[in-house]
Amino acid sequence: MAGLAMGKITVCRNNQVYEEIFTSELVPGDVIVIPAYGCTMFCDAVLTAGNCIVNESMLTGESVPVTKTPLSCQSPDEVYSSDEHKRYTLFSGTKVIQTRYYGGEKVTAVVIRTGFSTAKGELMRAILFPKPTDFKFYQDSIRFILILTAVASVGMAYTLALMLHKGEPAETIILRTLDIITIVVPPALPAAMTVGIVYAQSRLKKQGIFCISPPRINMCGKLNLICFDKTGTLTEDGMDLWGIVPLQGKRFLPVNQHPSELPRGPFLAAMATCHSLTHIEGQVSGDPLDLKMFESTNWTLEEHGSDATKFDSIMPTVVKPCTKDTYYESPEEKLPYEIGVVRQFVFTSGLQRMSVITRTLGNNNMDLYCKGAPEKIISLCKMDSVPDDFHEVLHRYTQQGFRLIAVAWKALDSKLSWHQAQKISRNKVESDLLFLGLLIMQNTLKQETTPVILKLKDAQIRTVMITGDNILTALSVARECGMVQPKDSVILVDAQGPEADKPAQIEWQQDNSTADQTTEEDSDVSSCYHSATVSLLMPSDKPNFHFAVSGKSFSILKQHFPDLIPKICTRGTIFARMSPDQKGQLVENFQELGYTVGMCGDGANDCGALKTAHAGISLSEAEASVASPFTSNTPNIECVLTVIREGRAALVTSFGVFRYMAGYSMIQFTSVLILYTIGANLGDFQFLYIDLAITTTVAVLSEF
């Protein structure tokens, strides 16, 4: 951390007086000025004025820049939390690419943590002082060494009595007695046992897999459950916009695969504005999903001023059509059709949505556009704007493996000013929305996924999917990759929290669909879903069944039905809509059941689970992969097989070396006691020959 503390930073102290100090002198509570040309953060700070575009790959593994906005006025009783307010927080080690500010104000932030208390500091501490491994092999090794120590104690007592009986000098008695300890418990044992790990680590490195916690390699040899993230791990990282399903009245229209041909209206405006894209080095950059959505509209994005300039205009970002026939609002007035983004409410995993406040040039009022998970968006919409067959349509497309994003809109009060829009909370505007339709994103399996899953199943290694995506989309991918066989039954666990007149309850639904059911004719929900009373004990007539659980249900189960968690985890294969914290909790639940758990993810929202698992494998090449014991520069799950293979080789070597060292020490111990009895001992050269020529050579060459 000292390397980050060599520069200087402008800090506001003593009644708005700005001065430059060394970053090592910062303390929590200081107000710092973020340089206009960007910087690498040296502390954790909450943004209070201006916007920042930040590359957080060092922490999250996600290479897509994110937009940080100022902390808005919240409830006076609300307490800052780095998890809940991370969209307003600049974390240490992340790189600020651009800053933007309004009027004459500077981009400022309040320091909240420094040094090893920061997010990067905690990461460094986790690397320097990893969680102790409770591997049974290491525990048994320690027990055996204690047994050897007890044997050595007996030998020392025998030697002491023998030497005293023969009247040996005190110096000789002490040396011969202490020799017994080094003979029975060989000092070279720890070094010899790491030989297999060192060779395995070297072979992993040659195959593009890097390990920062070598003791974990042995644990990989005992992995019997592997958890996988979906997007970017089992499936391709990027998504293509397959089509859109707009509304007409309360009826879904047919799929439109050419969004640029949509008539001018809220749906097209939502696709053009509801994103966090920005210009970086002359290129429109941002979340790949947002980029695909925006590019499909054939609109252009403009940002006033250079990257480091103040924006005095009300609209910092403007989007507009690029074709002549749609550029003007009306032929008579020749008023350009431009939409300015007044404010962004950035996407968060907890809320599962993002929204923007916009103003169309010439309009008196502002608009709010919102997109996100269909379940979340529908809960914010007026129910009279939602089609009656919404759930049937949602089921039809998610069952085919598509990812769906819902879009909604509402016109804001014309009295809402620009300054009020900057301070208003999102809860006040993200309500009573009008549902507009669905975006259909296609995400294909990586070609390496299915063969790897089948090999793991052949090796009797259980596979589990933990994803933040829709449960039906996850189920479709699980069937497609072989994680769930076509004839296997899947039971969806739908837990409902307590209400005023009834306690918490669980509804069990059986999904009888197969991966081949992808046509519209099979979209009748009643034929695929039906309520079922499910025994939590393994049915004798249906041994192959799987539980599928959503993050919401998982949370309710942990709170109201904790006794069912072990049973759900024992047969659970699909865990969808899981937050980053829930992923880590689920891995801990598997570990409590006695599983040796591996976790493979792309590093974006999987850092907690990667660190919690016995063997976390990150597919991200970003610097953030240091959060995981293993990092592969090959972005597919073939590395899982390699890690298990090398782990088993290292474990077998460790077993062999341990047995050899234990046998060698007992043989030498017996030999020395016999020689002591007849008044003789091994010579120095003989000890040297045994330790170097025999023991060390065998230990070093045991891998070959």
XYZ file of C-alpha atoms in Angstrom:
704
model
C 0.000 0.000 0.000
C 2.966 2.292 0.465
C 3.401 2.553 -3.289
C 0.027 4.279 -3.552
C 0.960 6.912 -1.022
C 3.753 8.667 -2.893
C 1.682 11.219 -4.831
C -0.105 14.411 -3.857
C -3.785 15.255 -3.800
C -5.799 18.449 -3.432
C -7.784 18.491 -0.220
C -10.319 20.982 1.092
C -9.640 21.994 4.686
C -10.018 24.988 6.951
C -13.097 26.740 5.603
C -12.971 25.845 1.917
C -9.222 26.422 1.569
C -7.702 24.035 -0.973
C -4.202 22.733 -0.381
C -2.022 19.937 -1.689
C -0.898 17.197 0.667
C 0.683 13.766 0.318
C -1.841 10.963 -0.047
C -0.242 9.249 2.953
C -1.499 12.136 5.118
C -5.177 11.626 4.262
C -7.557 10.745 7.064
C -11.255 9.767 7.018
C -13.405 12.873 6.726
C -11.101 14.770 4.364
C -12.763 16.281 1.283
C -10.576 15.560 -1.736
C -10.739 16.875 -5.301
C -10.665 14.189 -7.992
C -8.284 15.357 -10.771
C -9.963 16.281 -14.042
C -7.576 14.056 -15.978
C -8.406 11.026 -13.825
C -6.279 9.078 -11.353
C -5.864 5.782 -9.560
C -7.700 5.957 -6.248
C -5.557 5.712 -3.115
C -8.409 5.548 -0.585
C -12.108 4.721 -0.399
C -14.175 7.885 -0.868
C -17.841 8.794 -1.341
C -18.563 11.049 -4.314
C -20.303 14.257 -3.229
C -20.207 16.390 -6.408
C -19.804 15.545 -10.078
C -19.759 12.243 -11.926
C -16.882 9.812 -12.461
C -16.397 7.022 -14.969
C -14.362 4.344 -13.230
C -12.640 1.139 -14.264
C -13.198 -1.249 -11.330
C -11.590 -4.310 -12.908
C -8.993 -4.392 -10.115
C -11.728 -5.276 -7.633
C -14.545 -6.890 -9.610
C -12.846 -8.387 -12.660
C -15.383 -6.551 -14.846
C -13.530 -4.616 -17.542
C -16.533 -2.466 -18.482
C -16.283 1.067 -16.979
C -19.018 2.061 -14.543
C -20.506 5.466 -13.824
C -20.361 6.796 -10.265
C -22.845 9.470 -9.258
C -22.920 11.778 -6.206
C -24.503 10.524 -3.004
C -28.028 11.913 -3.048
C -30.013 13.154 -0.066
C -31.361 10.136 1.768
C -33.277 9.575 4.970
C -31.613 11.241 7.980
C -31.657 7.882 9.758
C -29.818 6.091 6.953
C -26.258 4.956 7.736
C -23.619 4.677 5.036
C -22.820 1.136 3.915
C -20.126 0.339 1.374
C -22.276 -2.474 -0.049
C -25.570 -0.585 -0.305
C -23.955 2.671 -1.493
C -21.193 1.283 -3.693
C -22.598 3.081 -6.758
C -21.580 6.336 -5.067
C -18.213 5.074 -3.773
C -14.788 5.337 -5.386
C -12.768 2.361 -4.170
C -9.042 2.278 -3.589
C -7.086 0.795 -6.476
C -9.751 1.537 -9.094
C -8.917 3.883 -11.943
C -10.936 7.051 -12.557
C -11.003 7.463 -16.340
C -13.091 10.622 -16.646
C -14.659 13.215 -14.389
C -17.585 15.507 -15.143
C -18.974 18.364 -13.122
C -21.598 21.077 -13.379
C -20.923 24.802 -13.468
C -17.914 25.937 -11.473
C -18.016 23.044 -9.020
C -15.185 20.583 -8.652
C -15.542 16.826 -8.514
C -15.217 16.147 -4.799
C -15.391 13.103 -2.551
C -15.205 12.451 1.176
C -12.549 9.998 2.381
C -14.093 7.141 4.377
C -11.256 4.594 4.601
C -7.494 4.563 4.075
C -4.679 2.008 4.045
C -5.519 -1.588 4.810
C -9.054 -0.642 5.843
C -9.971 0.086 2.200
C -11.513 -2.413 -0.197
C -8.121 -3.045 -1.784
C -6.490 -3.224 1.645
C -8.933 -5.923 2.710
C -8.156 -7.798 -0.486
C -4.425 -7.561 0.213
C -4.977 -8.807 3.767
C -6.990 -11.744 2.447
C -4.076 -12.642 0.175
C -1.411 -12.196 2.863
C -3.449 -13.957 5.543
C -5.788 -16.407 3.774
C -8.563 -18.240 5.577
C -7.163 -21.376 7.235
C -7.879 -24.471 5.221
C -9.656 -27.257 7.061
C -8.454 -29.932 4.654
C -8.693 -33.364 6.300
C -5.321 -34.440 4.892
C -3.574 -31.599 6.724
C -5.479 -32.357 9.929
C -4.542 -36.046 9.746
C -0.930 -35.082 9.028
C -0.782 -33.039 12.216
C -2.301 -35.939 14.200
C 0.284 -38.323 12.803
C 3.107 -35.939 13.668
C 1.768 -35.815 17.226
C 1.880 -39.626 17.284
C 5.494 -39.501 16.054
C 6.233 -37.009 18.806
C 4.839 -39.449 21.357
C 7.017 -42.217 19.869
C 10.003 -39.870 20.043
C 9.243 -39.224 23.734
C 9.387 -42.960 24.420
C 12.662 -43.206 22.500
C 14.103 -40.234 24.391
C 13.206 -41.843 27.727
C 14.797 -45.134 26.632
C 17.949 -43.332 25.431
C 18.201 -41.289 28.625
C 17.909 -44.379 30.804
C 20.382 -46.318 28.641
C 22.987 -43.536 28.636
C 22.700 -42.980 32.383
C 23.117 -46.712 32.970
C 26.307 -46.721 30.884
C 27.613 -43.625 32.656
C 27.953 -41.446 29.537
C 28.923 -37.772 29.968
C 26.084 -35.265 30.354
C 26.888 -33.574 27.027
C 26.664 -36.866 25.144
C 23.439 -37.807 26.907
C 21.787 -34.485 25.918
C 22.937 -34.691 22.270
C 21.933 -38.346 21.796
C 18.567 -37.786 23.468
C 17.730 -34.721 21.334
C 18.863 -36.551 18.185
C 15.897 -38.866 18.631
C 13.436 -35.969 17.970
C 15.004 -35.017 14.621
C 15.129 -38.686 13.613
C 11.508 -39.565 14.421
C 10.023 -36.222 13.288
C 12.135 -35.410 10.205
C 12.661 -31.653 9.705
C 12.536 -32.183 5.941
C 8.935 -33.433 6.099
C 7.186 -30.073 5.334
C 9.563 -29.327 2.466
C 9.219 -32.815 1.021
C 5.412 -32.624 1.139
C 5.379 -29.399 -0.878
C 7.302 -30.984 -3.751
C 4.151 -32.245 -5.455
C 2.467 -28.864 -4.999
C 5.432 -27.014 -6.509
C 5.499 -29.266 -9.575
C 1.720 -28.989 -10.000
C 1.870 -25.195 -9.705
C 4.574 -25.115 -12.383
C 2.512 -27.265 -14.750
C -0.595 -25.123 -14.131
C 1.373 -21.996 -14.997
C 2.472 -23.542 -18.304
C -1.209 -24.120 -19.120
C -2.169 -20.518 -18.359
C -3.563 -21.131 -14.852
C -2.008 -19.082 -12.068
C -2.211 -19.944 -8.375
C -1.600 -17.547 -5.476
C -2.438 -20.057 -2.730
C -0.419 -23.268 -3.353
C -1.947 -25.259 -0.434
C -5.267 -25.084 -2.316
C -3.822 -27.286 -5.067
C -3.982 -30.361 -2.836
C -7.584 -29.499 -1.970
C -8.478 -29.532 -5.677
C -7.723 -33.241 -5.665
C -10.720 -33.797 -3.355
C -13.265 -31.527 -5.074
C -16.641 -33.249 -5.296
C -18.876 -30.254 -6.086
C -18.265 -27.488 -8.610
C -20.376 -24.316 -8.707
C -20.548 -22.365 -11.965
C -21.670 -18.866 -12.780
C -23.717 -18.730 -15.997
C -23.097 -15.582 -18.025
C -19.482 -15.374 -19.164
C -18.645 -18.755 -17.652
C -20.969 -21.382 -19.116
C -22.253 -19.062 -21.839
C -20.602 -16.456 -24.018
C -19.782 -13.196 -22.279
C -21.532 -10.950 -24.750
C -25.200 -10.969 -25.661
C -26.920 -10.217 -28.921
C -30.232 -8.420 -29.169
C -32.396 -11.104 -30.731
C -35.519 -8.960 -30.902
C -38.020 -6.809 -29.052
C -41.650 -7.383 -28.075
C -43.462 -4.015 -27.903
C -47.020 -3.430 -26.730
C -50.082 -2.180 -28.487
C -52.666 -1.365 -25.885
C -52.447 -4.303 -23.481
C -51.438 -6.806 -26.136
C -47.972 -8.001 -27.090
C -47.091 -7.482 -30.736
C -45.056 -10.057 -32.711
C -41.293 -10.088 -32.233
C -39.549 -7.216 -34.028
C -35.946 -8.013 -34.937
C -35.252 -4.569 -36.394
C -35.622 -2.025 -33.550
C -34.396 0.845 -35.718
C -37.647 0.559 -37.689
C -39.784 1.256 -34.621
C -41.944 4.370 -34.837
C -40.836 7.300 -32.726
C -42.134 6.842 -29.197
C -41.309 5.869 -25.620
C -39.990 2.372 -26.459
C -37.453 3.634 -28.990
C -36.511 6.525 -26.699
C -35.985 4.085 -23.808
C -33.624 1.958 -25.891
C -31.677 5.058 -26.937
C -31.351 6.650 -23.484
C -31.650 4.038 -20.715
C -27.999 3.012 -20.502
C -24.682 4.110 -19.006
C -22.704 4.418 -22.241
C -20.081 7.108 -22.634
C -17.331 8.219 -24.995
C -13.890 6.964 -24.020
C -11.024 7.810 -26.376
C -13.477 8.567 -29.161
C -15.386 5.284 -28.877
C -18.809 4.642 -27.364
C -18.040 2.348 -24.458
C -19.932 0.706 -21.626
C -21.819 -2.417 -20.683
C -21.930 -4.823 -23.678
C -25.676 -5.350 -23.213
C -26.306 -1.591 -23.256
C -24.038 -1.237 -26.268
C -25.953 -3.863 -28.276
C -29.258 -2.246 -27.352
C -28.117 1.251 -28.329
C -26.448 0.167 -31.582
C -29.670 -1.532 -32.689
C -31.453 1.863 -32.708
C -28.985 3.435 -35.190
C -28.923 6.586 -33.058
C -25.873 8.648 -32.161
C -24.585 9.675 -28.739
C -22.984 13.061 -28.092
C -21.345 14.419 -24.957
C -20.846 18.166 -24.745
C -17.319 19.332 -24.108
C -14.157 17.291 -23.798
C -13.704 14.606 -21.199
C -12.217 17.009 -18.676
C -14.419 20.053 -19.313
C -17.178 21.431 -17.175
C -20.619 20.989 -18.643
C -22.525 24.237 -18.334
C -25.384 22.947 -20.439
C -28.350 21.290 -18.850
C -27.997 18.174 -20.997
C -24.575 16.563 -20.508
C -25.397 13.624 -22.809
C -27.581 13.845 -25.906
C -28.884 11.070 -28.135
C -30.520 11.614 -31.519
C -31.389 9.753 -34.710
C -28.752 9.810 -37.422
C -31.104 9.534 -40.396
C -32.414 12.633 -42.105
C -36.072 11.613 -42.166
C -36.204 11.149 -38.389
C -33.854 13.928 -37.321
C -36.377 16.764 -37.253
C -39.295 16.888 -34.859
C -41.547 18.395 -37.544
C -40.902 19.596 -41.110
C -42.425 23.003 -40.370
C -40.405 23.959 -37.293
C -37.204 22.150 -38.268
C -36.661 21.484 -34.555
C -34.084 18.715 -34.059
C -35.352 15.586 -32.348
C -32.845 15.248 -29.529
C -33.165 13.690 -26.096
C -30.905 14.827 -23.292
C -30.085 12.602 -20.319
C -30.585 14.754 -17.222
C -29.757 12.139 -14.605
C -28.847 8.463 -14.333
C -29.856 6.041 -11.638
C -27.206 3.408 -12.227
C -27.832 -0.325 -12.294
C -27.297 -2.228 -9.050
C -27.469 -5.966 -8.449
C -29.690 -5.456 -5.411
C -32.327 -3.405 -7.253
C -31.872 -5.278 -10.558
C -32.736 -2.216 -12.609
C -31.506 1.140 -13.857
C -33.326 4.268 -14.981
C -32.709 7.690 -16.475
C -34.460 11.045 -16.330
C -34.516 12.689 -19.763
C -35.899 15.725 -21.523
C -36.793 15.825 -25.186
C -35.882 19.091 -26.910
C -38.987 21.269 -27.091
C -40.953 19.374 -24.432
C -42.098 21.034 -21.210
C -41.757 17.965 -19.025
C -39.144 15.340 -18.300
C -39.535 11.589 -18.766
C -38.311 8.605 -16.805
C -37.245 5.432 -18.595
C -36.498 2.262 -16.648
C -35.253 -1.183 -17.623
C -34.300 -4.268 -15.649
C -35.429 -7.692 -14.517
C -39.064 -8.272 -15.595
C -40.155 -9.229 -12.069
C -38.758 -5.990 -10.642
C -40.088 -3.732 -13.394
C -43.590 -5.195 -13.220
C -43.720 -4.489 -9.486
C -43.143 -0.785 -10.273
C -45.734 -0.561 -13.068
C -49.423 0.214 -13.028
C -51.090 -3.148 -13.349
C -53.564 -1.875 -15.936
C -50.621 -1.338 -18.328
C -49.369 -4.945 -18.007
C -50.759 -7.494 -20.509
C -52.787 -10.347 -19.062
C -50.556 -12.924 -20.740
C -47.322 -11.362 -19.420
C -46.249 -14.424 -17.417
C -47.059 -16.804 -20.274
C -44.928 -14.783 -22.710
C -42.141 -14.472 -20.136
C -42.188 -18.223 -19.580
C -42.167 -18.965 -23.296
C -38.991 -17.027 -24.015
C -37.068 -17.799 -20.826
C -37.713 -21.507 -21.331
C -35.946 -21.192 -24.681
C -32.870 -19.794 -22.933
C -33.384 -16.127 -23.818
C -32.633 -13.388 -21.308
C -35.492 -10.902 -21.021
C -35.291 -7.265 -19.983
C -38.456 -5.314 -19.285
C -38.811 -1.641 -20.257
C -41.120 0.919 -18.662
C -41.721 4.682 -18.825
C -43.632 7.549 -17.325
C -43.939 11.287 -17.941
C -42.787 13.335 -14.953
C -44.450 16.437 -13.556
C -43.761 19.509 -15.697
C -42.957 21.431 -12.493
C -39.907 19.259 -11.839
C -36.839 21.449 -12.448
C -33.350 20.340 -13.419
C -31.964 21.041 -9.942
C -34.804 19.094 -8.331
C -34.134 16.189 -10.676
C -30.539 16.056 -9.420
C -31.675 15.685 -5.802
C -34.818 13.591 -6.055
C -34.559 9.997 -4.806
C -35.143 7.176 -7.256
C -37.873 5.665 -5.081
C -40.027 8.748 -5.704
C -39.794 8.559 -9.482
C -39.568 4.792 -10.031
C -43.245 4.157 -9.346
C -46.543 4.062 -11.277
C -44.685 3.297 -14.502
C -46.270 2.286 -17.790
C -45.063 -1.043 -19.127
C -43.645 -0.742 -22.674
C -42.463 -4.230 -23.614
C -39.559 -6.654 -23.536
C -36.037 -6.816 -24.910
C -34.977 -10.355 -25.876
C -31.251 -11.027 -25.483
C -29.655 -14.199 -26.817
C -26.744 -15.782 -24.966
C -25.233 -18.961 -26.436
C -23.305 -21.708 -24.687
C -19.552 -21.829 -25.079
C -18.579 -24.859 -27.150
C -16.356 -26.206 -24.354
C -19.122 -26.125 -21.725
C -21.109 -29.290 -22.469
C -18.102 -31.661 -22.818
C -16.642 -30.413 -19.523
C -19.951 -30.794 -17.644
C -20.372 -34.346 -18.975
C -16.802 -35.274 -17.945
C -17.426 -33.955 -14.450
C -20.634 -35.982 -14.183
C -18.798 -39.107 -15.407
C -16.249 -38.515 -12.625
C -19.102 -38.373 -10.064
C -18.422 -34.684 -9.387
C -21.614 -32.771 -8.738
C -22.238 -29.581 -10.748
C -24.351 -26.615 -9.633
C -25.281 -23.366 -11.376
C -25.354 -20.121 -9.359
C -26.466 -17.159 -11.448
C -28.116 -13.780 -11.222
C -30.266 -14.496 -14.277
C -33.905 -15.603 -14.529
C -34.613 -19.063 -13.117
C -36.223 -20.374 -16.311
C -33.340 -19.104 -18.445
C -30.921 -20.821 -16.065
C -32.978 -24.024 -16.247
C -32.852 -23.957 -20.042
C -29.062 -23.523 -20.010
C -28.706 -26.312 -17.421
C -30.635 -28.705 -19.656
C -28.730 -27.625 -22.752
C -25.282 -28.156 -21.225
C -26.161 -31.490 -19.595
C -26.161 -30.319 -15.995
C -29.791 -31.483 -15.922
C -30.457 -34.528 -18.082
C -33.497 -34.435 -20.418
C -35.389 -37.072 -18.413
C -34.561 -35.598 -14.996
C -37.319 -33.900 -13.018
C -36.870 -30.310 -11.859
C -38.818 -28.965 -8.889
C -39.047 -25.190 -8.548
C -39.054 -24.006 -4.943
C -41.177 -20.877 -4.570
C -41.102 -19.539 -1.008
C -43.426 -16.733 0.065
C -42.761 -14.535 3.087
C -45.264 -14.096 5.906
C -48.212 -11.779 5.378
C -50.719 -10.241 7.740
C -53.116 -13.184 7.713
C -50.841 -16.150 6.938
C -47.347 -17.394 7.797
C -44.468 -18.010 5.411
C -45.129 -20.874 3.044
C -43.474 -22.871 0.261
C -45.063 -23.831 -3.026
C -43.499 -26.725 -4.926
C -43.863 -26.644 -8.698
C -42.679 -29.387 -10.990
C -41.248 -28.484 -14.371
C -41.745 -31.300 -16.866
C -40.269 -29.469 -19.834
C -37.205 -30.654 -21.703
C -34.520 -28.777 -23.542
C -36.242 -29.584 -26.834
C -39.469 -27.769 -25.922
C -38.740 -24.463 -27.559
C -41.656 -23.841 -29.852
C -44.498 -21.465 -29.321
C -46.927 -24.394 -29.381
C -45.375 -25.615 -26.103
C -45.754 -22.292 -24.382
C -48.907 -23.168 -22.437
C -47.886 -22.702 -18.822
C -50.350 -25.212 -17.460
C -48.815 -27.981 -19.553
C -45.318 -27.269 -18.293
C -46.022 -26.132 -14.753
C -48.336 -27.647 -12.226
C -48.432 -27.460 -8.471
C -47.116 -30.568 -6.808
C -46.664 -31.774 -3.291
C -43.028 -32.798 -3.125
C -41.412 -34.993 -0.519
C -38.116 -33.532 0.671
C -36.776 -37.050 1.041
C -35.356 -38.601 -2.112
C -38.237 -40.404 -3.851
C -37.405 -44.034 -4.509
C -39.227 -43.984 -7.837
C -37.584 -40.760 -9.046
C -33.951 -40.729 -7.952
C -32.963 -38.135 -10.551
C -34.604 -34.886 -9.545
C -33.231 -31.402 -8.969
C -34.350 -28.374 -6.996
C -34.316 -24.938 -8.652
C -34.355 -22.001 -6.235
C -34.477 -18.233 -6.742
C -32.548 -15.750 -4.608
C -35.777 -14.473 -3.074
C -36.873 -17.971 -2.090
C -33.398 -18.788 -0.794
C -33.518 -15.758 1.502
C -36.965 -16.731 2.844
C -35.863 -20.329 3.357
C -32.839 -19.238 5.387
C -34.971 -16.953 7.525
C -38.142 -18.998 8.043
C -37.213 -22.596 7.111
C -33.537 -23.021 8.102
C -34.022 -26.745 8.724
C -34.826 -27.227 5.020
C -31.642 -25.561 3.747
C -29.465 -28.718 4.008
C -32.080 -30.744 2.102
C -32.488 -28.077 -0.562
C -28.700 -27.797 -0.975
C -28.336 -31.580 -1.181
C -30.574 -31.770 -4.260
C -30.339 -28.199 -5.542
C -28.785 -27.748 -8.986
C -30.040 -24.332 -10.154
C -29.855 -21.230 -7.973
C -31.046 -18.174 -9.901
C -31.399 -14.453 -9.168
C -28.710 -14.857 -6.514
C -27.005 -11.728 -5.180
C -23.206 -11.737 -4.644
C -23.687 -12.212 -0.876
C -26.100 -15.100 -1.403
C -23.577 -16.849 -3.652
C -21.060 -16.811 -0.822
C -23.677 -18.016 1.686
C -24.651 -20.890 -0.588
C -21.022 -22.021 -0.918
C -20.759 -22.006 2.897
C -23.925 -24.122 3.122
C -22.375 -26.686 0.773
C -19.211 -26.736 2.880
C -21.254 -27.334 6.042
C -22.719 -30.425 4.356
C -19.201 -31.858 3.982
C -18.618 -31.021 0.322
C -15.210 -29.898 -0.916
C -16.443 -27.024 -3.069
C -14.952 -25.433 -6.161
C -16.323 -22.217 -7.656
C -15.760 -21.073 -11.226
C -16.831 -17.556 -12.243
C -15.854 -14.620 -14.383
C -14.980 -12.468 -11.368
C -17.702 -9.860 -11.830
C -20.144 -10.706 -9.040
C -18.486 -13.892 -7.873
C -15.583 -12.574 -5.788
C -17.212 -13.501 -2.473
C -17.986 -17.052 -3.569
C -14.549 -17.430 -5.176
C -12.850 -16.542 -1.902
C -15.222 -18.660 0.214
C -14.880 -21.865 -1.818
C -12.123 -24.376 -1.170
C -10.901 -23.714 -4.715
C -12.035 -20.562 -6.507
C -11.214 -20.357 -10.216
C -11.577 -16.981 -11.904
C -11.858 -16.720 -15.690
C -11.074 -13.010 -15.598
C -7.698 -11.774 -16.793
C -8.126 -8.530 -14.884
C -6.039 -7.637 -11.873
C -9.011 -8.404 -9.655
C -8.446 -12.093 -10.168
C -6.057 -11.938 -7.202
C -9.212 -12.361 -5.113
C -9.356 -15.950 -6.351
C -6.810 -18.712 -5.526
C -6.745 -19.728 -9.202
C -6.935 -17.571 -12.309
C -7.165 -18.858 -15.868
C -6.310 -16.735 -18.882
C -8.389 -19.109 -21.023
C -11.997 -17.874 -20.744
C -13.746 -21.258 -20.608
C -14.333 -23.946 -18.010
C -11.822 -26.450 -19.401
C -9.473 -25.067 -16.762
C -11.628 -26.775 -14.105
C -10.627 -30.210 -15.404
C -6.971 -29.160 -15.487
C -7.049 -27.872 -11.913
C -8.735 -31.062 -10.630
C -6.290 -33.242 -12.565
C -3.243 -31.435 -11.203
C -4.780 -31.354 -7.729
C -5.184 -35.115 -7.737
C -1.621 -35.594 -8.983
C -0.276 -33.314 -6.229
C -2.393 -35.032 -3.591
C -1.218 -38.499 -4.608
C 2.379 -37.256 -4.519
C 1.839 -35.745 -1.061
C 0.404 -39.049 0.203
C 3.332 -40.982 -1.247
C 5.974 -38.631 0.105
C 4.317 -38.589 3.518
C 4.255 -42.378 3.726
C 7.845 -42.600 2.535
C 9.087 -39.980 5.023
C 7.180 -41.616 7.878
C 8.556 -45.064 6.987
C 12.096 -43.746 6.572
C 12.001 -41.997 9.952
C 10.724 -45.090 11.775
C 13.378 -47.305 10.149
C 16.144 -44.855 11.067
C 14.697 -44.494 14.583
C 14.772 -48.272 15.100
C 18.304 -48.512 13.680
C 19.645 -45.782 15.966
C 18.081 -47.312 19.104
C 19.647 -50.674 18.274
C 23.026 -49.007 17.755
C 22.646 -47.074 21.040
C 22.008 -50.391 22.788
C 25.357 -51.836 21.617
C 27.158 -48.549 22.270
C 27.473 -47.406 18.632
C 25.901 -44.792 16.334
C 25.699 -43.813 12.674
C 28.526 -41.607 11.496
C 28.058 -38.043 10.290
C 28.648 -39.086 6.683
C 26.059 -41.843 7.005
C 23.458 -39.369 8.369
C 24.347 -36.961 5.550
C 24.063 -39.698 2.954
C 20.647 -40.808 4.238
C 19.261 -37.236 4.450
C 20.631 -35.897 1.150
C 21.350 -38.793 -1.189
C 18.358 -40.950 -0.275
C 15.612 -38.871 1.316
C 15.960 -35.577 -0.566
C 16.551 -37.254 -3.941
C 13.502 -39.491 -3.605
C 11.341 -36.568 -2.442
C 12.436 -34.290 -5.295
C 12.130 -36.969 -7.973
C 8.878 -38.430 -6.652
C 6.873 -36.458 -9.228
C 8.591 -38.065 -12.185
